[in-house]
Short mmCIF file of C-alpha atoms in Angstrom, two decimals:
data_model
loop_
_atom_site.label_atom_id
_atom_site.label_comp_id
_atom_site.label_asym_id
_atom_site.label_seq_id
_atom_site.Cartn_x
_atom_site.Cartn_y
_atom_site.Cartn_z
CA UNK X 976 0.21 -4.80 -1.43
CA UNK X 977 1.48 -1.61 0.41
CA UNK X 978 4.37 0.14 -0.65
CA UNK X 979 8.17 0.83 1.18
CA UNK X 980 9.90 3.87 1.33
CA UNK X 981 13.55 2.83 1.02
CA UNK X 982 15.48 5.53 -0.23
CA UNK X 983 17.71 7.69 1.79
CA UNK X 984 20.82 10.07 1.34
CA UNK X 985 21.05 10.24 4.65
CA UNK X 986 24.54 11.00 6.62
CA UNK X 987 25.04 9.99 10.48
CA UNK X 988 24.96 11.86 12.89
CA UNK X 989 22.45 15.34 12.13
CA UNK X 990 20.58 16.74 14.90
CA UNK X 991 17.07 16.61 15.58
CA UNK X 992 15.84 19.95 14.12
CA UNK X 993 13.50 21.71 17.05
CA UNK X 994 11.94 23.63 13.39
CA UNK X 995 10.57 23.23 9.70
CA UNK X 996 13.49 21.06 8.27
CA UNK X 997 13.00 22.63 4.80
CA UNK X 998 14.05 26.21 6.25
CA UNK X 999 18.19 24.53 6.30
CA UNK X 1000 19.44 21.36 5.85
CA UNK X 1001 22.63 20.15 7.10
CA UNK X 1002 22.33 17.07 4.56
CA UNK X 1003 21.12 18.36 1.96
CA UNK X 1004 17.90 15.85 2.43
CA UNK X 1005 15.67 17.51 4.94
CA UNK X 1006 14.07 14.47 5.89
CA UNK X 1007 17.72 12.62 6.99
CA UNK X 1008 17.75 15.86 9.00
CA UNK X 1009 14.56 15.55 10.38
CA UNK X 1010 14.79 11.51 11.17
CA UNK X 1011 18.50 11.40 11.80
CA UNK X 1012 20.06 8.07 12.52
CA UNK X 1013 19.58 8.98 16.46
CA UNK X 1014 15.48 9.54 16.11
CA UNK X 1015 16.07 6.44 14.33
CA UNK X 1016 17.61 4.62 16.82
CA UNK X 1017 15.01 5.25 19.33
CA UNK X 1018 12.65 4.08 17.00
CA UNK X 1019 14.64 0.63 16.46
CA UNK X 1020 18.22 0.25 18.23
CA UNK X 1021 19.53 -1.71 15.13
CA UNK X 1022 18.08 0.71 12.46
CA UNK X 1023 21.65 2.09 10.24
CA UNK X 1024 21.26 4.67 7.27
CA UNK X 1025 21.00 3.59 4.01
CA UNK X 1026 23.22 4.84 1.91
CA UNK X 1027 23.67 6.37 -2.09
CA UNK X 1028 20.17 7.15 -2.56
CA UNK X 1029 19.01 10.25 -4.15
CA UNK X 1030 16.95 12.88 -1.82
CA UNK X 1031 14.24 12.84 -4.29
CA UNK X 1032 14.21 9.95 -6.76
CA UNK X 1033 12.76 10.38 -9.94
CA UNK X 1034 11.75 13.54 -9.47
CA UNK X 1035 9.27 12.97 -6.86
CA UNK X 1036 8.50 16.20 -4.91
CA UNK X 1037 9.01 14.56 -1.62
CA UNK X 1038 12.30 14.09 0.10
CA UNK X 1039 12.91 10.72 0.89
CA UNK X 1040 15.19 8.79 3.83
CA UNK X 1041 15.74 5.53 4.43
CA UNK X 1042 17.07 2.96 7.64
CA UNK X 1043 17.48 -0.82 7.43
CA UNK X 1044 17.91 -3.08 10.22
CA UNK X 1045 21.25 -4.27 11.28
CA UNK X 1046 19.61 -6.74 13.49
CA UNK X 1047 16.60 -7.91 11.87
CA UNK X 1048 16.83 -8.66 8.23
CA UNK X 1049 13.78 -7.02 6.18
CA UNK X 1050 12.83 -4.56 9.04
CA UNK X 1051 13.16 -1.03 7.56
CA UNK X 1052 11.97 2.67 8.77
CA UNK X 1053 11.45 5.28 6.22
CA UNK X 1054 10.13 8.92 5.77
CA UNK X 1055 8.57 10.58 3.15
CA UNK X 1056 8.38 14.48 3.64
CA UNK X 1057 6.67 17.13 1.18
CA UNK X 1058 8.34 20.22 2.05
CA UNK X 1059 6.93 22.25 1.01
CA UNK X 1060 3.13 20.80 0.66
CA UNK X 1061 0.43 22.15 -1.25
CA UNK X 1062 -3.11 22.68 -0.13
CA UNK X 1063 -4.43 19.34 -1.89
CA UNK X 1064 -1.34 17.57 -0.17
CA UNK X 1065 -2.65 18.25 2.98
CA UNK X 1066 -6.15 17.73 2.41
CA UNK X 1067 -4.98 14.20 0.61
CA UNK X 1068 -3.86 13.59 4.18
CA UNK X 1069 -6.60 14.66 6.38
CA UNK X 1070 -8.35 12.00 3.94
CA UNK X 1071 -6.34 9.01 4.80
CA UNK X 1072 -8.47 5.69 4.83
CA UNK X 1073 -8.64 3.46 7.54
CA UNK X 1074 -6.70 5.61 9.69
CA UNK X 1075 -7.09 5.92 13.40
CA UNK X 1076 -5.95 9.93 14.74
CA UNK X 1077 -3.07 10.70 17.11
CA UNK X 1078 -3.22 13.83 19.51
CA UNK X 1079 0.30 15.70 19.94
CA UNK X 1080 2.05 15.65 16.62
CA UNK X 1081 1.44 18.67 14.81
CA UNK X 1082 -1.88 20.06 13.05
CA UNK X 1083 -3.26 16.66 12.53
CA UNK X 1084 -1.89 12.94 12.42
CA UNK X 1085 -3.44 9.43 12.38
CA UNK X 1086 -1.66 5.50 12.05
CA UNK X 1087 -2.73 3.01 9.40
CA UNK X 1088 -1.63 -0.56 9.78
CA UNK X 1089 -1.87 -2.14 6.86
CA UNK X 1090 0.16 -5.84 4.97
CA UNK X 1091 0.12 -8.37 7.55
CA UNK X 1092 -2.26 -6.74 9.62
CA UNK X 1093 -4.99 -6.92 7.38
CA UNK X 1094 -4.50 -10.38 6.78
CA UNK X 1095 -2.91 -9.89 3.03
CA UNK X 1096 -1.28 -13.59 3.39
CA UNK X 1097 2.29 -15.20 3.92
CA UNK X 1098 4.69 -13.15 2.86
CA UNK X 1099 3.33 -9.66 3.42
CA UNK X 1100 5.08 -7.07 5.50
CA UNK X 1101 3.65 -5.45 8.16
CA UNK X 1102 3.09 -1.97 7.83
CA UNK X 1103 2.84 0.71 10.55
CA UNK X 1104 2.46 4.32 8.91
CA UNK X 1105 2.61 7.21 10.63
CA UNK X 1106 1.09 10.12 8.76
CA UNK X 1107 1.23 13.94 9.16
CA UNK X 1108 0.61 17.34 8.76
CA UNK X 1109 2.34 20.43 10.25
CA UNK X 1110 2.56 23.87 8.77
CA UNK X 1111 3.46 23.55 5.07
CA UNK X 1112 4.21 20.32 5.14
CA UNK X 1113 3.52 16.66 5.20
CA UNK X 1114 4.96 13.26 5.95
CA UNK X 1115 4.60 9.16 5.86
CA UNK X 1116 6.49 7.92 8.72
CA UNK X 1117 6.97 4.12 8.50
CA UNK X 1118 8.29 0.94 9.89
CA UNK X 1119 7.73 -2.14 7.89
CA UNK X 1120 8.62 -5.18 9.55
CA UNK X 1121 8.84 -8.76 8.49
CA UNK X 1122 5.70 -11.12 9.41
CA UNK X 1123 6.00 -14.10 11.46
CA UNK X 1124 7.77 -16.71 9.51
CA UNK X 1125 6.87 -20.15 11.99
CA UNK X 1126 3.32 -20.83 13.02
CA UNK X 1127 2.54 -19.91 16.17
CA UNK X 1128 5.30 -17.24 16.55
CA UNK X 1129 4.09 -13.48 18.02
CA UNK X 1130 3.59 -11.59 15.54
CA UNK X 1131 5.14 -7.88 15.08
CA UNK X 1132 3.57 -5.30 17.90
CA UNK X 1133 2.10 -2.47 15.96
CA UNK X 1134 1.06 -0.54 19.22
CA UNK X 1135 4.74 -0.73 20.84
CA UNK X 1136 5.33 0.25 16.92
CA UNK X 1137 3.50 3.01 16.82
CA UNK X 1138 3.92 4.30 20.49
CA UNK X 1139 7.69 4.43 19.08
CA UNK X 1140 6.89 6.19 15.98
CA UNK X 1141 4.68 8.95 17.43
CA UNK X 1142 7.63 9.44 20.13
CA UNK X 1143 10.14 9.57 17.50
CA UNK X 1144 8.53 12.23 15.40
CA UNK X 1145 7.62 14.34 18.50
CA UNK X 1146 11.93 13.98 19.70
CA UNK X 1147 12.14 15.13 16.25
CA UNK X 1148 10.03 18.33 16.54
CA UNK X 1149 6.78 17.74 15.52
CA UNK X 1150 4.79 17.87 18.51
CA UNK X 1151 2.44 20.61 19.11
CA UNK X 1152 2.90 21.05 22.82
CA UNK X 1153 -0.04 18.65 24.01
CA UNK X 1154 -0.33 15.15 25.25
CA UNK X 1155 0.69 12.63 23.05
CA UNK X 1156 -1.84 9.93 22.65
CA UNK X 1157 -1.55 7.45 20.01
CA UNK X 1158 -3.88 4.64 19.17
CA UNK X 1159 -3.99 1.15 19.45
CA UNK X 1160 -3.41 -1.10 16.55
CA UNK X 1161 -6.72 -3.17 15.38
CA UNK X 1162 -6.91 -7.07 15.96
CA UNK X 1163 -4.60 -8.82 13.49
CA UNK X 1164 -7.03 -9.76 10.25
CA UNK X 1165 -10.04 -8.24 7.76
CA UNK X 1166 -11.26 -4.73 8.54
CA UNK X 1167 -15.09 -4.83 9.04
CA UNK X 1168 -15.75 -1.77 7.15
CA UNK X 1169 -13.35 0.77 4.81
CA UNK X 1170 -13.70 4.03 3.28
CA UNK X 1171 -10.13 3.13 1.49
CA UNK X 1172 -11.40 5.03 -2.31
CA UNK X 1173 -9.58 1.90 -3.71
CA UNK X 1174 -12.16 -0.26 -2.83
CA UNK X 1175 -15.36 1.98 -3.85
CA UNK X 1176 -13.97 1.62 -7.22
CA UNK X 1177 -15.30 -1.81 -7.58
CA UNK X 1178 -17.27 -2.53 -4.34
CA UNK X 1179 -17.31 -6.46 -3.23
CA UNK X 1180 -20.70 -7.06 -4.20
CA UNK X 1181 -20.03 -5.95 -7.78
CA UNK X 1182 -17.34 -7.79 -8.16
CA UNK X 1183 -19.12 -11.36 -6.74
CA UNK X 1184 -22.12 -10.53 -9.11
CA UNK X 1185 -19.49 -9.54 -12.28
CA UNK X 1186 -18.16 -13.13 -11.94
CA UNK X 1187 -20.76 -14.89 -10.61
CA UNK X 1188 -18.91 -16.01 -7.00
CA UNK X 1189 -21.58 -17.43 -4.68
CA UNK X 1190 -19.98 -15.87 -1.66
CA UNK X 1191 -19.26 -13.55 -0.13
CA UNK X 1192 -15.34 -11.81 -0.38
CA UNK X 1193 -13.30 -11.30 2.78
CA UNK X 1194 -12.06 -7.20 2.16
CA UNK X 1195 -8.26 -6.48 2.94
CA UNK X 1196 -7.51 -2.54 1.74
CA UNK X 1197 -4.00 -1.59 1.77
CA UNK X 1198 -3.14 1.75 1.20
CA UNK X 1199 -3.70 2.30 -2.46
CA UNK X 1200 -5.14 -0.90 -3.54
CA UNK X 1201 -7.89 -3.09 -1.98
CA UNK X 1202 -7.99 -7.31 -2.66
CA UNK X 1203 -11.51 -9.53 -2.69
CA UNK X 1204 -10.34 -13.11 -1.91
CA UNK X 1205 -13.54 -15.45 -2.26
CA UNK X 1206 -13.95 -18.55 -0.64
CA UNK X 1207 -12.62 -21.56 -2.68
CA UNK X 1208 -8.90 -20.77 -3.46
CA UNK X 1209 -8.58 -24.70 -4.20
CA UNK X 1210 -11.52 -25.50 -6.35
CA UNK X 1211 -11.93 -24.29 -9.66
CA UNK X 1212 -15.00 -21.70 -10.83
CA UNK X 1213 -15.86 -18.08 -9.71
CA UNK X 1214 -15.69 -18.44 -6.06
CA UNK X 1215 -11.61 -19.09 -6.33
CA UNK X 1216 -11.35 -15.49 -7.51
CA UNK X 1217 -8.72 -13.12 -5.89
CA UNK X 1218 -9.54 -9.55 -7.43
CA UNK X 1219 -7.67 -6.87 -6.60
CA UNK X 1220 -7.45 -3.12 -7.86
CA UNK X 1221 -4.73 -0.49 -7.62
CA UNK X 1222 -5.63 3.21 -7.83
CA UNK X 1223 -2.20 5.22 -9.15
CA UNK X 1224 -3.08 9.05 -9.12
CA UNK X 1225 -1.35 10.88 -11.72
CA UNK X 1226 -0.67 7.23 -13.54
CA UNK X 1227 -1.63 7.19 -16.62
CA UNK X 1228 1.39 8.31 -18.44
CA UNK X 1229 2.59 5.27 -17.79
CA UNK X 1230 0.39 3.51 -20.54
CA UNK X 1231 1.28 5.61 -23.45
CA UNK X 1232 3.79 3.39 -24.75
CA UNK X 1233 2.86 0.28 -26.82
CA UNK X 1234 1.48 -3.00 -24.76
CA UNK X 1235 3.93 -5.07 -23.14
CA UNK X 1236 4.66 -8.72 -25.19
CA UNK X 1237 1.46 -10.63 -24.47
CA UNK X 1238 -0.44 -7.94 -24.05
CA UNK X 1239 -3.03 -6.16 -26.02
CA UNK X 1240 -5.20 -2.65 -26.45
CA UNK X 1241 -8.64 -2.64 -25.09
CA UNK X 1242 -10.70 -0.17 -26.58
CA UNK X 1243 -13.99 1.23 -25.07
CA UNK X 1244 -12.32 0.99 -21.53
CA UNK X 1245 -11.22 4.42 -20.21
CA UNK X 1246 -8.67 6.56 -22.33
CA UNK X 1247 -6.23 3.56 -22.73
CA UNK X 1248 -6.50 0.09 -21.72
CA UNK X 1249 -4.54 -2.67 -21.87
CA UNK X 1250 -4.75 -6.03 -20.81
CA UNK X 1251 -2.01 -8.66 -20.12
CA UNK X 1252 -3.07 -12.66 -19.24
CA UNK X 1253 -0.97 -15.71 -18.27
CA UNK X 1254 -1.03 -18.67 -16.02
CA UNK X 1255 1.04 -19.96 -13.05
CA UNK X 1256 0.79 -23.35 -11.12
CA UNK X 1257 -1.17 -23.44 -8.44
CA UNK X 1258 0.42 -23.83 -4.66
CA UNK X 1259 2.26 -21.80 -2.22
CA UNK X 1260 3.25 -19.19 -5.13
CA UNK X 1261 0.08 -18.51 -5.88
CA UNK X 1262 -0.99 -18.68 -2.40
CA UNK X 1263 -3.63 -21.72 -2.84
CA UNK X 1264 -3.39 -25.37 -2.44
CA UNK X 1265 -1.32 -27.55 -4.82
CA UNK X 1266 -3.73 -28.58 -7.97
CA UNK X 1267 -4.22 -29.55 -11.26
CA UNK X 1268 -5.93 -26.61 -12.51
CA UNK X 1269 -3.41 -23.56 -13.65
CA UNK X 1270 -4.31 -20.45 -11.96
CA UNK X 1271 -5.32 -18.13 -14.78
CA UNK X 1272 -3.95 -14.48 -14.14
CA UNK X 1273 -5.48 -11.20 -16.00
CA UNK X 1274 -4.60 -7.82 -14.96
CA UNK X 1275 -6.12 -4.82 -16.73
CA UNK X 1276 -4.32 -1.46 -16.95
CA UNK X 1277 -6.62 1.59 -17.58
CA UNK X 1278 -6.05 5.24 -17.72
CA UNK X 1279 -8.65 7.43 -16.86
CA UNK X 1280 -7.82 11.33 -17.15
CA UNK X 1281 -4.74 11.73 -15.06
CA UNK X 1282 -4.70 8.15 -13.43
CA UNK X 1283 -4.73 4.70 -13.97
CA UNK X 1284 -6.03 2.11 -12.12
CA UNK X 1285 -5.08 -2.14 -12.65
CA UNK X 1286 -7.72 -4.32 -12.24
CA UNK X 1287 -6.56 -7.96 -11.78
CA UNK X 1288 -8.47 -11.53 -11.81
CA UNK X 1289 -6.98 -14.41 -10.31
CA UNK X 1290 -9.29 -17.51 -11.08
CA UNK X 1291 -8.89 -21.23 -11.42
CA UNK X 1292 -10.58 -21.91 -14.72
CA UNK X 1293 -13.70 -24.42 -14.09
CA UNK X 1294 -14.30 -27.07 -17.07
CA UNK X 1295 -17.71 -26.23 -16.29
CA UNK X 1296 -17.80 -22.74 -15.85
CA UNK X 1297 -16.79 -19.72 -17.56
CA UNK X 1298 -14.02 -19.98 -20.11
CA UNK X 1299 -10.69 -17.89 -19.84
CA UNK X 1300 -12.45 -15.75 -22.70
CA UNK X 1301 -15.31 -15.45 -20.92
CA UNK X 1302 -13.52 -14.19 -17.85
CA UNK X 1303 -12.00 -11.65 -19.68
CA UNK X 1304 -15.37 -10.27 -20.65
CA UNK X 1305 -16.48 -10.32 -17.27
CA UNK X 1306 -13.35 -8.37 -16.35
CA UNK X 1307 -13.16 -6.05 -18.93
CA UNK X 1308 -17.45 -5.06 -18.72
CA UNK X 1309 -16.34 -4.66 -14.81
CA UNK X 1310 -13.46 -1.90 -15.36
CA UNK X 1311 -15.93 -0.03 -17.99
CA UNK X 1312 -18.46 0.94 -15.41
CA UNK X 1313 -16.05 1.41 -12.99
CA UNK X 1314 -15.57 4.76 -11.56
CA UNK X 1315 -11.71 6.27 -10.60
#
């Protein structure tokens, strides 16, 4: 669920710049020259520059720069600076959800962990983030390291992470002259409680009484998205729902083109909607036991003003429950009412 910064343009070898990185850079990507392949290194010994990447892709306003691990295939570190950042960047950052705050970097700074360590399932990365704001500026300092792949193996360290994080940025010239302190990451699993804006969208209890699940949803936010996975994955019916939601600020440009084969125009949903449906086997893919019953998949794109948000259904279709059409109504009258 949680995104990874991969792109670089970075060249060995800069030096750790002691000021604002946007005031002359050696690279011509300040943030190579502020996370240079040594700040890297402390970070991870076997973290290398990636290579032919553009300093800002796509023409995102941030300046991007990217490491992979020599040593440990799938490990990456990656920075995202905003030089320079606008008043709403910065208060976007002071805002981060579920993020605990770090004293010594800059004029404020906090860690999420977020993939694995929210429990989002096989397969999911685990994300350490270190966020920040100094001056004009702002940054998403990550490393993103594979889960365990055996049962019973240890698991990635996201305090040693982040203790090597804060450190790195703070070698790199973002502390503010106090002590550093940085948190220590949560117990691997569920949060108890989120104020991720993802998942106040469509809260867990709506979303158990739109389908009619008899339980009650284990919550795992990521950083723009949140998932509901109910409690039957195996048996078929409402309660083998997986709902999640994305929230893409500034998004909805994307759906002005015509749907996508297979999909088709909503109307009374937002500004634009369009839904997409299919099926896929039950089983490891899918992340539930092996079955007879095809898990049916419905994901809802709607723009709203300026964003978009996807709303998607993941439900074993019950011969005695609600039909796949019915599903989709349940869906559909959920993203009406909700609010993004």
């Amino acid at each position: 669920m949680a995104s990874v910064l991969l792109a670089s343009g970075c060249a060995p070898g800069g030096p750790a710049p002691s000021s604002s990185p946007s005031s002359s850079s050696s690279s011509g990507n300040p943030a190579c020259d502020l996370i240079t392949p040594a700040i890297a290194a402390k970070v991870d010994p076997g973290q290398v520059p990636m290579t032919n990447s553009p300093a800002r892709p796509g023409g995102s306003k941030a300046y991007l720069c990217g490491y992979f691990s020599r040593t440990a295939k799938g490990n990456f570190l990656s920075v995202s600076l905003t030089s320079p950042a606008s008043a709403a960047d910065i208060a976007a950052v002071k805002k981060t959800p579920d993020c605990s705050p770090v004293t010594g970097i800059g004029d404020f700074a906090c860690f999420q962990w977020t993939g694995w360590f929210r429990s989002e399932g096989s397969g999911a990365s685990a994300n350490t983030i270190l966020v920040a704001a100094k001056g004009s500026e702002t940054l998403d300092f990550r490393y993103v390291a594979m889960p365990p792949m055996t049962e019973g193996s240890a698991g990635p360290d996201g305090t040693a992470t982040a203790k090597a994080l804060a450190q790195g940025l703070v070698d790199a010239g973002w502390g503010n002259g106090s002590t550093l302190t940085v948190p220590t990451a949560p117990p691997v699993g569920p949060v108890a409680a989120t104020n991720n804006p993802a998942c106040a969208i469509a809260t867990a209890d709506a979303v158990r009484q739109a389908f009619g699940a008899a339980t009650t949803p284990q919550t795992l936010p990521g950083e723009d998205s949140c998932r509901y996975t109910f409690g039957s994955l195996g048996t078929p019916g409402p309660d083998s729902l997986v709902f999640s939601i994305e929230h893409h600020q500034g998004g909805a440009s994307v759906l002005s083109s015509a749907p996508p084969p297979g999909g088709q125009d909503i109307q009374g949903v937002g500004d634009k909607a369009i839904l997409v449906t299919g099926t896929e086997a039950a089983g490891p893919k899918s992340l539930r036991p092996a079955g007879d019953v095809p898990v049916a998949i419905l994901s809802l794109e709607v723009a709203r003003g300026q964003n978009m948000a996807i709303f998607t259904a993941q439900v074993l279709i019950s011969p005695t429950g609600p039909t796949a059409d019915q599903t989709k109504d349940q869906l559909v009258r959920l993203a009406r009412d909700a609010k993004f």
